[in-house]
Structure formats: structure tokens, C-alpha cells
Amino acid sequence: MAFLRQETNGEEMINLARSGCQGKNNVHLYYWTDLTILAWIPNEESWSVFVNNRVKEIRQLSDKTCLKHIPGASNPDLPSRECLVNQLIASKWWQGPSWLYKNEDSWPISEESVPEETFLKQRKTVDKLNEESQKVVVFNKRYPVPRKVSAYGDKNLTYTFSGNTLPTKPLIPILVRILKEANKFLKDGSFNYILINRYKDGQDKIGSHRDNETDMDPSSSIVTFSFGAERTMIFKRSNFNSVKIPLKNGSVLAMNPPTNEF
């Protein structure tokens, strides 16, 4: 059998073969597949969702010691390689390769290896955020902040706050998606900078402060995406009652100007 990615019924075929052989003595099942799939099954890599689910099912339904590699020239999976109907009817698709009728000692043994690029294509990609611990300056003294921060955006941008200057790192794919979502809240223009604050848990916090740094455009909106433990943002302004907004996991808070002057 060939466990190619294009197949959607491989597992059903295995079950049918097994059920048909139950109760019979001296019947051994062998699963013939191509080299790539043969390498995926025992490998503990973190694969893409499709491949990962596929590999799990095959592991559950088959004994990996019975998996064998069939060379490309002998692989009967002709439809995936394109062929005419009359070629398919007259092919080994129906009979299997001739060596299959011989003793197991005569079966081909593969010494080939799968190129690393094949694994790279199907590995689950993870975007890694590079974070740094910061300290704030209060009355000429530096105090640690209970959060880690990181900045991403256009090249050569910097953001200075409380005595810290953060240069931007190049945007990674997940942040490009977030930036596109943030831009939907703007009537004109687009955001070019993302500041990431990561707290240890929902209890860590920083004191009251203003986002009125000179590096920020006072006429721009601020859009906040929250992930993880719920946190509460408190808005305070002279002569106004404070406002508390719970920031739940997956929530988005869009703040129009002059929010960054509060």
C-alpha cells in the first residue's frame, strides 16, 4: 500500500486488510510506502497539522516494524504520477512488482535517505518572539519592570520610554497578520510599529503612566491585542472617574486619540 499524502482512504484500506486476515495463521501484513512517508512515521518532529494527524492515524493502525520502502520504479501508485487508462489497466497496479512473489530475502532494501528539505517543508513553523527585560527610570533611579518587551516594525524605527530605547526587529509572519488586523481600525494610513509586553501572569502589573512619548504620533489610534491571562486596563484622567476595561484572551481594544495623552 502507498501512504501518499494525496490519499484520503489509506487507513480504511489498512483496516479492511487486517479484518480480512483475522483468524488466519501465518499471515503477515506489510505496508509498502514511499521513502518520504516512511521517514515521517517514526520521526518525532512537530509536523504541520495535516501531516501530523495523518502520521498519528498510521501509527495507531499499523505496526511500524511492518512498514517497508518500495523503490519509485516499483511503486504501483501510478495515478499520482499521471498515466493513461490503458496503461493503468495493463500495469502492475493490479499485480504488484514481480519480486513480491519471491522470498522476503529477495525484496529490495533501500539505503536511500530523505533530503532535509523534505522535512523542512512539513515541519510546524513557530514564530519566536525575542523579548528583553527592561527597567524604568524614576527620580534618577532604575527599577525593574515586571514584564518583558519587544518591538517590531519598519526598519530603523526606535521607541524611547522611561529611559529605555527599543530598536525595531523585522516583522515576523504572525505579527504581519496582527498588523493587518490593527489597520482595519484606522480610517487613514497604517501602523508601522508593534510593541509587545509579556507579563508572567495576570497578577503582574505596572503603575499608572502616560503613553505620551515623543516617538508616538499623538494623532494616531492605539490598538491593543490581548492573549493569555485576563488583565484589567484602568484609564485615569483629572476630573474624570477612572474606567476599568477587562482585557480577555483574544480581545481587541481600539483607542482613538487623544488616548495617548491621558
PDB file of C-alpha atoms in Angstrom:
ATOM      1  CA  MET A   1       0.000   0.000   0.000  1.00  0.00           C
ATOM      2  CA  ALA A   2       1.169   3.525  -0.655  1.00  0.00           C
ATOM      3  CA  PHE A   3       0.557   6.096   2.095  1.00  0.00           C
ATOM      4  CA  LEU A   4       0.962   9.155  -0.106  1.00  0.00           C
ATOM      5  CA  ARG A   5      -0.318  12.479   1.178  1.00  0.00           C
ATOM      6  CA  GLN A   6      -2.836  12.691  -1.666  1.00  0.00           C
ATOM      7  CA  GLU A   7      -4.651   9.596  -0.464  1.00  0.00           C
ATOM      8  CA  THR A   8      -7.624  10.074   1.830  1.00  0.00           C
ATOM      9  CA  ASN A   9      -8.555   6.448   2.477  1.00  0.00           C
ATOM     10  CA  GLY A  10      -5.266   4.788   3.402  1.00  0.00           C
ATOM     11  CA  GLU A  11      -6.326   3.985   6.959  1.00  0.00           C
ATOM     12  CA  GLU A  12      -9.590   2.399   5.799  1.00  0.00           C
ATOM     13  CA  MET A  13      -7.603   0.168   3.451  1.00  0.00           C
ATOM     14  CA  ILE A  14      -5.407  -0.960   6.334  1.00  0.00           C
ATOM     15  CA  ASN A  15      -8.414  -1.830   8.492  1.00  0.00           C
ATOM     16  CA  LEU A  16     -10.022  -3.776   5.670  1.00  0.00           C
ATOM     17  CA  ALA A  17      -6.829  -5.736   5.076  1.00  0.00           C
ATOM     18  CA  ARG A  18      -6.475  -6.533   8.749  1.00  0.00           C
ATOM     19  CA  SER A  19     -10.083  -7.594   9.238  1.00  0.00           C
ATOM     20  CA  GLY A  20      -9.851  -9.898   6.240  1.00  0.00           C
ATOM     21  CA  CYS A  21      -6.791 -11.615   7.680  1.00  0.00           C
ATOM     22  CA  GLN A  22      -8.059 -12.126  11.219  1.00  0.00           C
ATOM     23  CA  GLY A  23      -8.164 -15.731  12.342  1.00  0.00           C
ATOM     24  CA  LYS A  24      -5.760 -16.892   9.649  1.00  0.00           C
ATOM     25  CA  ASN A  25      -2.422 -18.383  10.643  1.00  0.00           C
ATOM     26  CA  ASN A  26       0.957 -17.382   9.240  1.00  0.00           C
ATOM     27  CA  VAL A  27      -0.382 -14.237   7.634  1.00  0.00           C
ATOM     28  CA  HIS A  28       1.919 -11.244   7.820  1.00  0.00           C
ATOM     29  CA  LEU A  29       0.953  -7.748   6.835  1.00  0.00           C
ATOM     30  CA  TYR A  30       3.438  -5.453   5.129  1.00  0.00           C
ATOM     31  CA  TYR A  31       2.860  -1.826   4.300  1.00  0.00           C
ATOM     32  CA  TRP A  32       4.762  -0.553   1.309  1.00  0.00           C
ATOM     33  CA  THR A  33       5.190   3.171   1.032  1.00  0.00           C
ATOM     34  CA  ASP A  34       7.500   5.775  -0.419  1.00  0.00           C
ATOM     35  CA  LEU A  35      10.633   6.975   1.334  1.00  0.00           C
ATOM     36  CA  THR A  36       9.232  10.313   2.482  1.00  0.00           C
ATOM     37  CA  ILE A  37       6.232   8.827   4.293  1.00  0.00           C
ATOM     38  CA  LEU A  38       8.430   6.094   5.723  1.00  0.00           C
ATOM     39  CA  ALA A  39      10.616   8.793   7.265  1.00  0.00           C
ATOM     40  CA  TRP A  40       7.673  10.801   8.642  1.00  0.00           C
ATOM     41  CA  ILE A  41       6.064   7.957  10.600  1.00  0.00           C
ATOM     42  CA  PRO A  42       8.780   7.151  13.193  1.00  0.00           C
ATOM     43  CA  ASN A  43      10.032  10.725  13.370  1.00  0.00           C
ATOM     44  CA  GLU A  44       9.027  12.754  16.436  1.00  0.00           C
ATOM     45  CA  GLU A  45       9.220  16.129  14.696  1.00  0.00           C
ATOM     46  CA  SER A  46       6.398  18.646  15.134  1.00  0.00           C
ATOM     47  CA  TRP A  47       4.780  18.398  11.712  1.00  0.00           C
ATOM     48  CA  SER A  48       2.216  20.594  10.032  1.00  0.00           C
ATOM     49  CA  VAL A  49      -1.380  19.848  11.086  1.00  0.00           C
ATOM     50  CA  PHE A  50      -2.259  17.697   8.055  1.00  0.00           C
ATOM     51  CA  VAL A  51       0.888  15.571   8.189  1.00  0.00           C
ATOM     52  CA  ASN A  52       0.805  15.304  11.986  1.00  0.00           C
ATOM     53  CA  ASN A  53      -2.786  13.993  12.029  1.00  0.00           C
ATOM     54  CA  ARG A  54      -2.008  11.607   9.198  1.00  0.00           C
ATOM     55  CA  VAL A  55       1.079  10.221  10.918  1.00  0.00           C
ATOM     56  CA  LYS A  56      -0.820   9.700  14.194  1.00  0.00           C
ATOM     57  CA  GLU A  57      -3.514   7.664  12.457  1.00  0.00           C
ATOM     58  CA  ILE A  58      -0.990   5.494  10.647  1.00  0.00           C
ATOM     59  CA  ARG A  59       0.902   4.856  13.892  1.00  0.00           C
ATOM     60  CA  GLN A  60      -2.322   3.771  15.595  1.00  0.00           C
ATOM     61  CA  LEU A  61      -3.429   1.493  12.785  1.00  0.00           C
ATOM     62  CA  SER A  62      -0.173  -0.159  11.815  1.00  0.00           C
ATOM     63  CA  ASP A  63       2.957  -1.692  13.261  1.00  0.00           C
ATOM     64  CA  LYS A  64       5.875   0.467  12.163  1.00  0.00           C
ATOM     65  CA  THR A  65       8.122  -2.613  12.013  1.00  0.00           C
ATOM     66  CA  CYS A  66       5.962  -3.811   9.110  1.00  0.00           C
ATOM     67  CA  LEU A  67       6.483  -0.625   7.114  1.00  0.00           C
ATOM     68  CA  LYS A  68       8.778  -1.045   4.148  1.00  0.00           C
ATOM     69  CA  HIS A  69      10.074   1.203   1.411  1.00  0.00           C
ATOM     70  CA  ILE A  70       9.153   0.473  -2.167  1.00  0.00           C
ATOM     71  CA  PRO A  71      11.511   1.975  -4.773  1.00  0.00           C
ATOM     72  CA  GLY A  72       9.976   4.527  -7.098  1.00  0.00           C
ATOM     73  CA  ALA A  73      10.389   2.305 -10.153  1.00  0.00           C
ATOM     74  CA  SER A  74       8.360  -0.443  -8.457  1.00  0.00           C
ATOM     75  CA  ASN A  75       5.782   1.756  -6.771  1.00  0.00           C
ATOM     76  CA  PRO A  76       2.351   0.853  -8.188  1.00  0.00           C
ATOM     77  CA  ASP A  77       0.873   4.237  -7.281  1.00  0.00           C
ATOM     78  CA  LEU A  78       0.696   5.257 -10.919  1.00  0.00           C
ATOM     79  CA  PRO A  79      -2.315   7.632 -10.787  1.00  0.00           C
ATOM     80  CA  SER A  80      -0.357  10.143  -8.722  1.00  0.00           C
ATOM     81  CA  ARG A  81       2.315  10.121 -11.440  1.00  0.00           C
ATOM     82  CA  GLU A  82      -0.147  10.504 -14.311  1.00  0.00           C
ATOM     83  CA  CYS A  83      -0.775   7.703 -16.770  1.00  0.00           C
ATOM     84  CA  LEU A  84      -3.293   6.768 -19.456  1.00  0.00           C
ATOM     85  CA  VAL A  85      -6.229   4.498 -18.614  1.00  0.00           C
ATOM     86  CA  ASN A  86      -4.998   1.691 -20.870  1.00  0.00           C
ATOM     87  CA  GLN A  87      -1.599   1.871 -19.163  1.00  0.00           C
ATOM     88  CA  LEU A  88      -3.236   1.633 -15.755  1.00  0.00           C
ATOM     89  CA  ILE A  89      -5.295  -1.430 -16.712  1.00  0.00           C
ATOM     90  CA  ALA A  90      -2.259  -3.302 -18.020  1.00  0.00           C
ATOM     91  CA  SER A  91       0.113  -2.222 -15.276  1.00  0.00           C
ATOM     92  CA  LYS A  92       1.495  -3.731 -12.101  1.00  0.00           C
ATOM     93  CA  TRP A  93      -1.108  -1.670 -10.244  1.00  0.00           C
ATOM     94  CA  TRP A  94      -3.180  -4.861 -10.315  1.00  0.00           C
ATOM     95  CA  GLN A  95      -0.477  -7.471  -9.829  1.00  0.00           C
ATOM     96  CA  GLY A  96       2.305  -5.805  -7.898  1.00  0.00           C
ATOM     97  CA  PRO A  97       6.025  -5.985  -8.735  1.00  0.00           C
ATOM     98  CA  SER A  98       7.427  -9.389  -9.677  1.00  0.00           C
ATOM     99  CA  TRP A  99       9.820  -9.555  -6.700  1.00  0.00           C
ATOM    100  CA  LEU A 100       6.807  -9.556  -4.362  1.00  0.00           C
ATOM    101  CA  TYR A 101       6.222 -13.218  -5.305  1.00  0.00           C
ATOM    102  CA  LYS A 102       9.705 -14.192  -4.131  1.00  0.00           C
ATOM    103  CA  ASN A 103      11.046 -14.846  -0.656  1.00  0.00           C
ATOM    104  CA  GLU A 104      11.447 -11.858   1.637  1.00  0.00           C
ATOM    105  CA  ASP A 105      15.222 -12.153   1.294  1.00  0.00           C
ATOM    106  CA  SER A 106      14.832 -11.137  -2.345  1.00  0.00           C
ATOM    107  CA  TRP A 107      12.874  -7.981  -1.628  1.00  0.00           C
ATOM    108  CA  PRO A 108      14.615  -4.671  -2.298  1.00  0.00           C
ATOM    109  CA  ILE A 109      16.440  -2.987   0.572  1.00  0.00           C
ATOM    110  CA  SER A 110      16.592   0.771   0.438  1.00  0.00           C
ATOM    111  CA  GLU A 111      19.674   2.634   1.621  1.00  0.00           C
ATOM    112  CA  GLU A 112      18.409   5.997   0.469  1.00  0.00           C
ATOM    113  CA  SER A 113      17.795   8.887   2.850  1.00  0.00           C
ATOM    114  CA  VAL A 114      15.236  11.678   2.784  1.00  0.00           C
ATOM    115  CA  PRO A 115      16.664  15.140   1.976  1.00  0.00           C
ATOM    116  CA  GLU A 116      16.472  17.613   4.861  1.00  0.00           C
ATOM    117  CA  GLU A 117      14.457  19.997   2.666  1.00  0.00           C
ATOM    118  CA  THR A 118      11.604  17.476   2.629  1.00  0.00           C
ATOM    119  CA  PHE A 119      11.309  17.682   6.412  1.00  0.00           C
ATOM    120  CA  LEU A 120      11.598  21.461   6.428  1.00  0.00           C
ATOM    121  CA  LYS A 121       8.556  21.809   4.179  1.00  0.00           C
ATOM    122  CA  GLN A 122       6.309  19.904   6.595  1.00  0.00           C
ATOM    123  CA  ARG A 123       7.710  20.951   9.952  1.00  0.00           C
ATOM    124  CA  LYS A 124       5.360  23.015  12.018  1.00  0.00           C
ATOM    125  CA  THR A 125       6.620  26.565  11.858  1.00  0.00           C
ATOM    126  CA  VAL A 126       6.880  28.535  15.094  1.00  0.00           C
ATOM    127  CA  ASP A 127       7.363  32.278  15.196  1.00  0.00           C
ATOM    128  CA  LYS A 128       9.696  33.136  18.040  1.00  0.00           C
ATOM    129  CA  LEU A 129       9.457  36.489  19.776  1.00  0.00           C
ATOM    130  CA  ASN A 130      12.738  37.838  21.110  1.00  0.00           C
ATOM    131  CA  GLU A 131      11.994  39.652  24.346  1.00  0.00           C
ATOM    132  CA  GLU A 132      14.088  41.693  26.739  1.00  0.00           C
ATOM    133  CA  SER A 133      13.733  42.698  30.378  1.00  0.00           C
ATOM    134  CA  GLN A 134      13.597  46.453  30.941  1.00  0.00           C
ATOM    135  CA  LYS A 135      13.965  48.918  33.807  1.00  0.00           C
ATOM    136  CA  VAL A 136      12.243  52.276  34.198  1.00  0.00           C
ATOM    137  CA  VAL A 137      13.827  55.449  35.482  1.00  0.00           C
ATOM    138  CA  VAL A 138      12.026  57.168  38.366  1.00  0.00           C
ATOM    139  CA  PHE A 139      13.744  60.112  40.072  1.00  0.00           C
ATOM    140  CA  ASN A 140      17.084  59.067  38.571  1.00  0.00           C
ATOM    141  CA  LYS A 141      16.772  55.531  39.910  1.00  0.00           C
ATOM    142  CA  ARG A 142      16.242  52.443  37.772  1.00  0.00           C
ATOM    143  CA  TYR A 143      13.615  49.902  38.759  1.00  0.00           C
ATOM    144  CA  PRO A 144      12.895  46.530  37.093  1.00  0.00           C
ATOM    145  CA  VAL A 145       9.603  46.260  35.222  1.00  0.00           C
ATOM    146  CA  PRO A 146       7.510  43.071  35.772  1.00  0.00           C
ATOM    147  CA  ARG A 147       7.222  42.410  32.059  1.00  0.00           C
ATOM    148  CA  LYS A 148       9.342  41.630  29.037  1.00  0.00           C
ATOM    149  CA  VAL A 149       9.108  43.815  25.986  1.00  0.00           C
ATOM    150  CA  SER A 150       9.925  43.539  22.310  1.00  0.00           C
ATOM    151  CA  ALA A 151       9.442  45.875  19.353  1.00  0.00           C
ATOM    152  CA  TYR A 152       8.826  45.027  15.702  1.00  0.00           C
ATOM    153  CA  GLY A 153       8.187  47.278  12.742  1.00  0.00           C
ATOM    154  CA  ASP A 154       9.706  49.342   9.959  1.00  0.00           C
ATOM    155  CA  LYS A 155      13.467  49.393   9.697  1.00  0.00           C
ATOM    156  CA  ASN A 156      15.410  51.977  11.739  1.00  0.00           C
ATOM    157  CA  LEU A 157      12.455  52.882  13.967  1.00  0.00           C
ATOM    158  CA  THR A 158      13.030  53.279  17.702  1.00  0.00           C
ATOM    159  CA  TYR A 159      10.758  53.779  20.678  1.00  0.00           C
ATOM    160  CA  THR A 160      12.011  55.512  23.821  1.00  0.00           C
ATOM    161  CA  PHE A 161      10.123  55.285  27.105  1.00  0.00           C
ATOM    162  CA  SER A 162      11.203  55.763  30.722  1.00  0.00           C
ATOM    163  CA  GLY A 163      14.885  55.809  29.839  1.00  0.00           C
ATOM    164  CA  ASN A 164      14.721  52.761  27.545  1.00  0.00           C
ATOM    165  CA  THR A 165      15.192  52.790  23.790  1.00  0.00           C
ATOM    166  CA  LEU A 166      13.901  49.835  21.782  1.00  0.00           C
ATOM    167  CA  PRO A 167      15.105  49.393  18.192  1.00  0.00           C
ATOM    168  CA  THR A 168      12.718  47.506  15.931  1.00  0.00           C
ATOM    169  CA  LYS A 169      13.185  43.950  14.773  1.00  0.00           C
ATOM    170  CA  PRO A 170      11.891  42.787  11.367  1.00  0.00           C
ATOM    171  CA  LEU A 171       8.236  41.743  11.386  1.00  0.00           C
ATOM    172  CA  ILE A 172       7.612  38.001  11.524  1.00  0.00           C
ATOM    173  CA  PRO A 173       4.588  36.365   9.793  1.00  0.00           C
ATOM    174  CA  ILE A 174       2.261  36.219  12.808  1.00  0.00           C
ATOM    175  CA  LEU A 175       2.864  39.907  13.557  1.00  0.00           C
ATOM    176  CA  VAL A 176       2.218  40.860   9.936  1.00  0.00           C
ATOM    177  CA  ARG A 177      -1.230  39.295  10.333  1.00  0.00           C
ATOM    178  CA  ILE A 178      -1.845  41.176  13.575  1.00  0.00           C
ATOM    179  CA  LEU A 179      -0.731  44.435  11.975  1.00  0.00           C
ATOM    180  CA  LYS A 180      -3.213  43.928   9.133  1.00  0.00           C
ATOM    181  CA  GLU A 181      -5.999  43.394  11.651  1.00  0.00           C
ATOM    182  CA  ALA A 182      -4.979  46.541  13.536  1.00  0.00           C
ATOM    183  CA  ASN A 183      -5.057  48.589  10.339  1.00  0.00           C
ATOM    184  CA  LYS A 184      -8.749  47.807   9.950  1.00  0.00           C
ATOM    185  CA  PHE A 185      -9.430  50.188  12.845  1.00  0.00           C
ATOM    186  CA  LEU A 186      -7.797  53.112  11.041  1.00  0.00           C
ATOM    187  CA  LYS A 187      -9.653  55.426   8.702  1.00  0.00           C
ATOM    188  CA  ASP A 188      -6.440  56.522   7.025  1.00  0.00           C
ATOM    189  CA  GLY A 189      -2.845  55.363   6.964  1.00  0.00           C
ATOM    190  CA  SER A 190      -1.433  52.232   8.553  1.00  0.00           C
ATOM    191  CA  PHE A 191       0.515  51.142  11.611  1.00  0.00           C
ATOM    192  CA  ASN A 192       4.246  50.635  11.262  1.00  0.00           C
ATOM    193  CA  TYR A 193       5.196  49.527  14.769  1.00  0.00           C
ATOM    194  CA  ILE A 194       4.224  46.825  17.261  1.00  0.00           C
ATOM    195  CA  LEU A 195       5.202  46.922  20.931  1.00  0.00           C
ATOM    196  CA  ILE A 196       4.828  43.598  22.740  1.00  0.00           C
ATOM    197  CA  ASN A 197       4.510  43.430  26.519  1.00  0.00           C
ATOM    198  CA  ARG A 198       4.599  39.975  28.094  1.00  0.00           C
ATOM    199  CA  TYR A 199       3.711  39.569  31.747  1.00  0.00           C
ATOM    200  CA  LYS A 200       4.429  36.482  33.828  1.00  0.00           C
ATOM    201  CA  ASP A 201       0.753  36.083  34.728  1.00  0.00           C
ATOM    202  CA  GLY A 202      -2.476  38.016  35.179  1.00  0.00           C
ATOM    203  CA  GLN A 203      -1.337  39.422  38.520  1.00  0.00           C
ATOM    204  CA  ASP A 204       1.781  41.246  37.337  1.00  0.00           C
ATOM    205  CA  LYS A 205       1.204  44.888  36.508  1.00  0.00           C
ATOM    206  CA  ILE A 206       2.833  48.282  36.158  1.00  0.00           C
ATOM    207  CA  GLY A 207       1.759  51.545  37.754  1.00  0.00           C
ATOM    208  CA  SER A 208      -0.141  54.421  36.184  1.00  0.00           C
ATOM    209  CA  HIS A 209       1.664  56.091  33.295  1.00  0.00           C
ATOM    210  CA  ARG A 210       1.041  58.084  30.140  1.00  0.00           C
ATOM    211  CA  ASP A 211       1.691  56.914  26.612  1.00  0.00           C
ATOM    212  CA  ASN A 212       2.702  60.401  25.540  1.00  0.00           C
ATOM    213  CA  GLU A 213       6.256  59.663  24.445  1.00  0.00           C
ATOM    214  CA  THR A 214       7.531  61.888  21.644  1.00  0.00           C
ATOM    215  CA  ASP A 215       8.163  58.865  19.420  1.00  0.00           C
ATOM    216  CA  MET A 216       4.410  58.283  19.202  1.00  0.00           C
ATOM    217  CA  ASP A 217       2.125  60.142  16.828  1.00  0.00           C
ATOM    218  CA  PRO A 218      -0.378  61.959  19.103  1.00  0.00           C
ATOM    219  CA  SER A 219      -2.990  61.897  16.351  1.00  0.00           C
ATOM    220  CA  SER A 220      -2.801  58.119  15.904  1.00  0.00           C
ATOM    221  CA  SER A 221      -5.036  55.474  17.400  1.00  0.00           C
ATOM    222  CA  ILE A 222      -3.715  52.710  19.642  1.00  0.00           C
ATOM    223  CA  VAL A 223      -4.906  49.134  19.102  1.00  0.00           C
ATOM    224  CA  THR A 224      -4.240  46.537  21.794  1.00  0.00           C
ATOM    225  CA  PHE A 225      -4.452  42.769  21.262  1.00  0.00           C
ATOM    226  CA  SER A 226      -4.581  40.629  24.405  1.00  0.00           C
ATOM    227  CA  PHE A 227      -3.569  36.970  24.684  1.00  0.00           C
ATOM    228  CA  GLY A 228      -3.366  34.736  27.735  1.00  0.00           C
ATOM    229  CA  ALA A 229      -4.499  35.577  31.265  1.00  0.00           C
ATOM    230  CA  GLU A 230      -7.177  38.247  31.634  1.00  0.00           C
ATOM    231  CA  ARG A 231      -5.890  41.642  32.698  1.00  0.00           C
ATOM    232  CA  THR A 232      -7.609  44.912  33.569  1.00  0.00           C
ATOM    233  CA  MET A 233      -6.687  48.210  31.950  1.00  0.00           C
ATOM    234  CA  ILE A 234      -7.540  51.286  34.022  1.00  0.00           C
ATOM    235  CA  PHE A 235      -7.952  54.711  32.415  1.00  0.00           C
ATOM    236  CA  LYS A 236      -7.467  57.735  34.641  1.00  0.00           C
ATOM    237  CA  ARG A 237      -7.754  61.427  33.895  1.00  0.00           C
ATOM    238  CA  SER A 238      -8.023  64.524  36.047  1.00  0.00           C
ATOM    239  CA  ASN A 239     -11.596  65.475  36.924  1.00  0.00           C
ATOM    240  CA  PHE A 240     -12.946  62.211  35.474  1.00  0.00           C
ATOM    241  CA  ASN A 241     -13.883  58.924  37.090  1.00  0.00           C
ATOM    242  CA  SER A 242     -11.498  56.082  36.306  1.00  0.00           C
ATOM    243  CA  VAL A 243     -12.641  53.490  33.761  1.00  0.00           C
ATOM    244  CA  LYS A 244     -11.777  49.793  34.062  1.00  0.00           C
ATOM    245  CA  ILE A 245     -11.768  47.582  30.980  1.00  0.00           C
ATOM    246  CA  PRO A 246     -11.156  43.807  31.286  1.00  0.00           C
ATOM    247  CA  LEU A 247      -8.825  42.545  28.566  1.00  0.00           C
ATOM    248  CA  LYS A 248      -9.756  38.922  27.972  1.00  0.00           C
ATOM    249  CA  ASN A 249      -7.804  36.410  25.946  1.00  0.00           C
ATOM    250  CA  GLY A 250      -8.293  37.174  22.254  1.00  0.00           C
ATOM    251  CA  SER A 251      -9.852  40.597  22.849  1.00  0.00           C
ATOM    252  CA  VAL A 252      -9.042  43.721  20.843  1.00  0.00           C
ATOM    253  CA  LEU A 253      -9.240  47.245  22.257  1.00  0.00           C
ATOM    254  CA  ALA A 254      -9.080  50.185  19.839  1.00  0.00           C
ATOM    255  CA  MET A 255      -8.354  53.568  21.428  1.00  0.00           C
ATOM    256  CA  ASN A 256      -8.750  56.736  19.394  1.00  0.00           C
ATOM    257  CA  PRO A 257      -6.798  59.934  20.091  1.00  0.00           C
ATOM    258  CA  PRO A 258      -6.237  61.636  22.453  1.00  0.00           C
ATOM    259  CA  THR A 259      -5.920  58.386  24.452  1.00  0.00           C
ATOM    260  CA  ASN A 260      -2.131  58.525  24.392  1.00  0.00           C
ATOM    261  CA  GLU A 261      -2.254  61.871  26.185  1.00  0.00           C
ATOM    262  CA  PHE A 262      -4.103  60.530  29.229  1.00  0.00           C
TER     263      PHE A 262
END
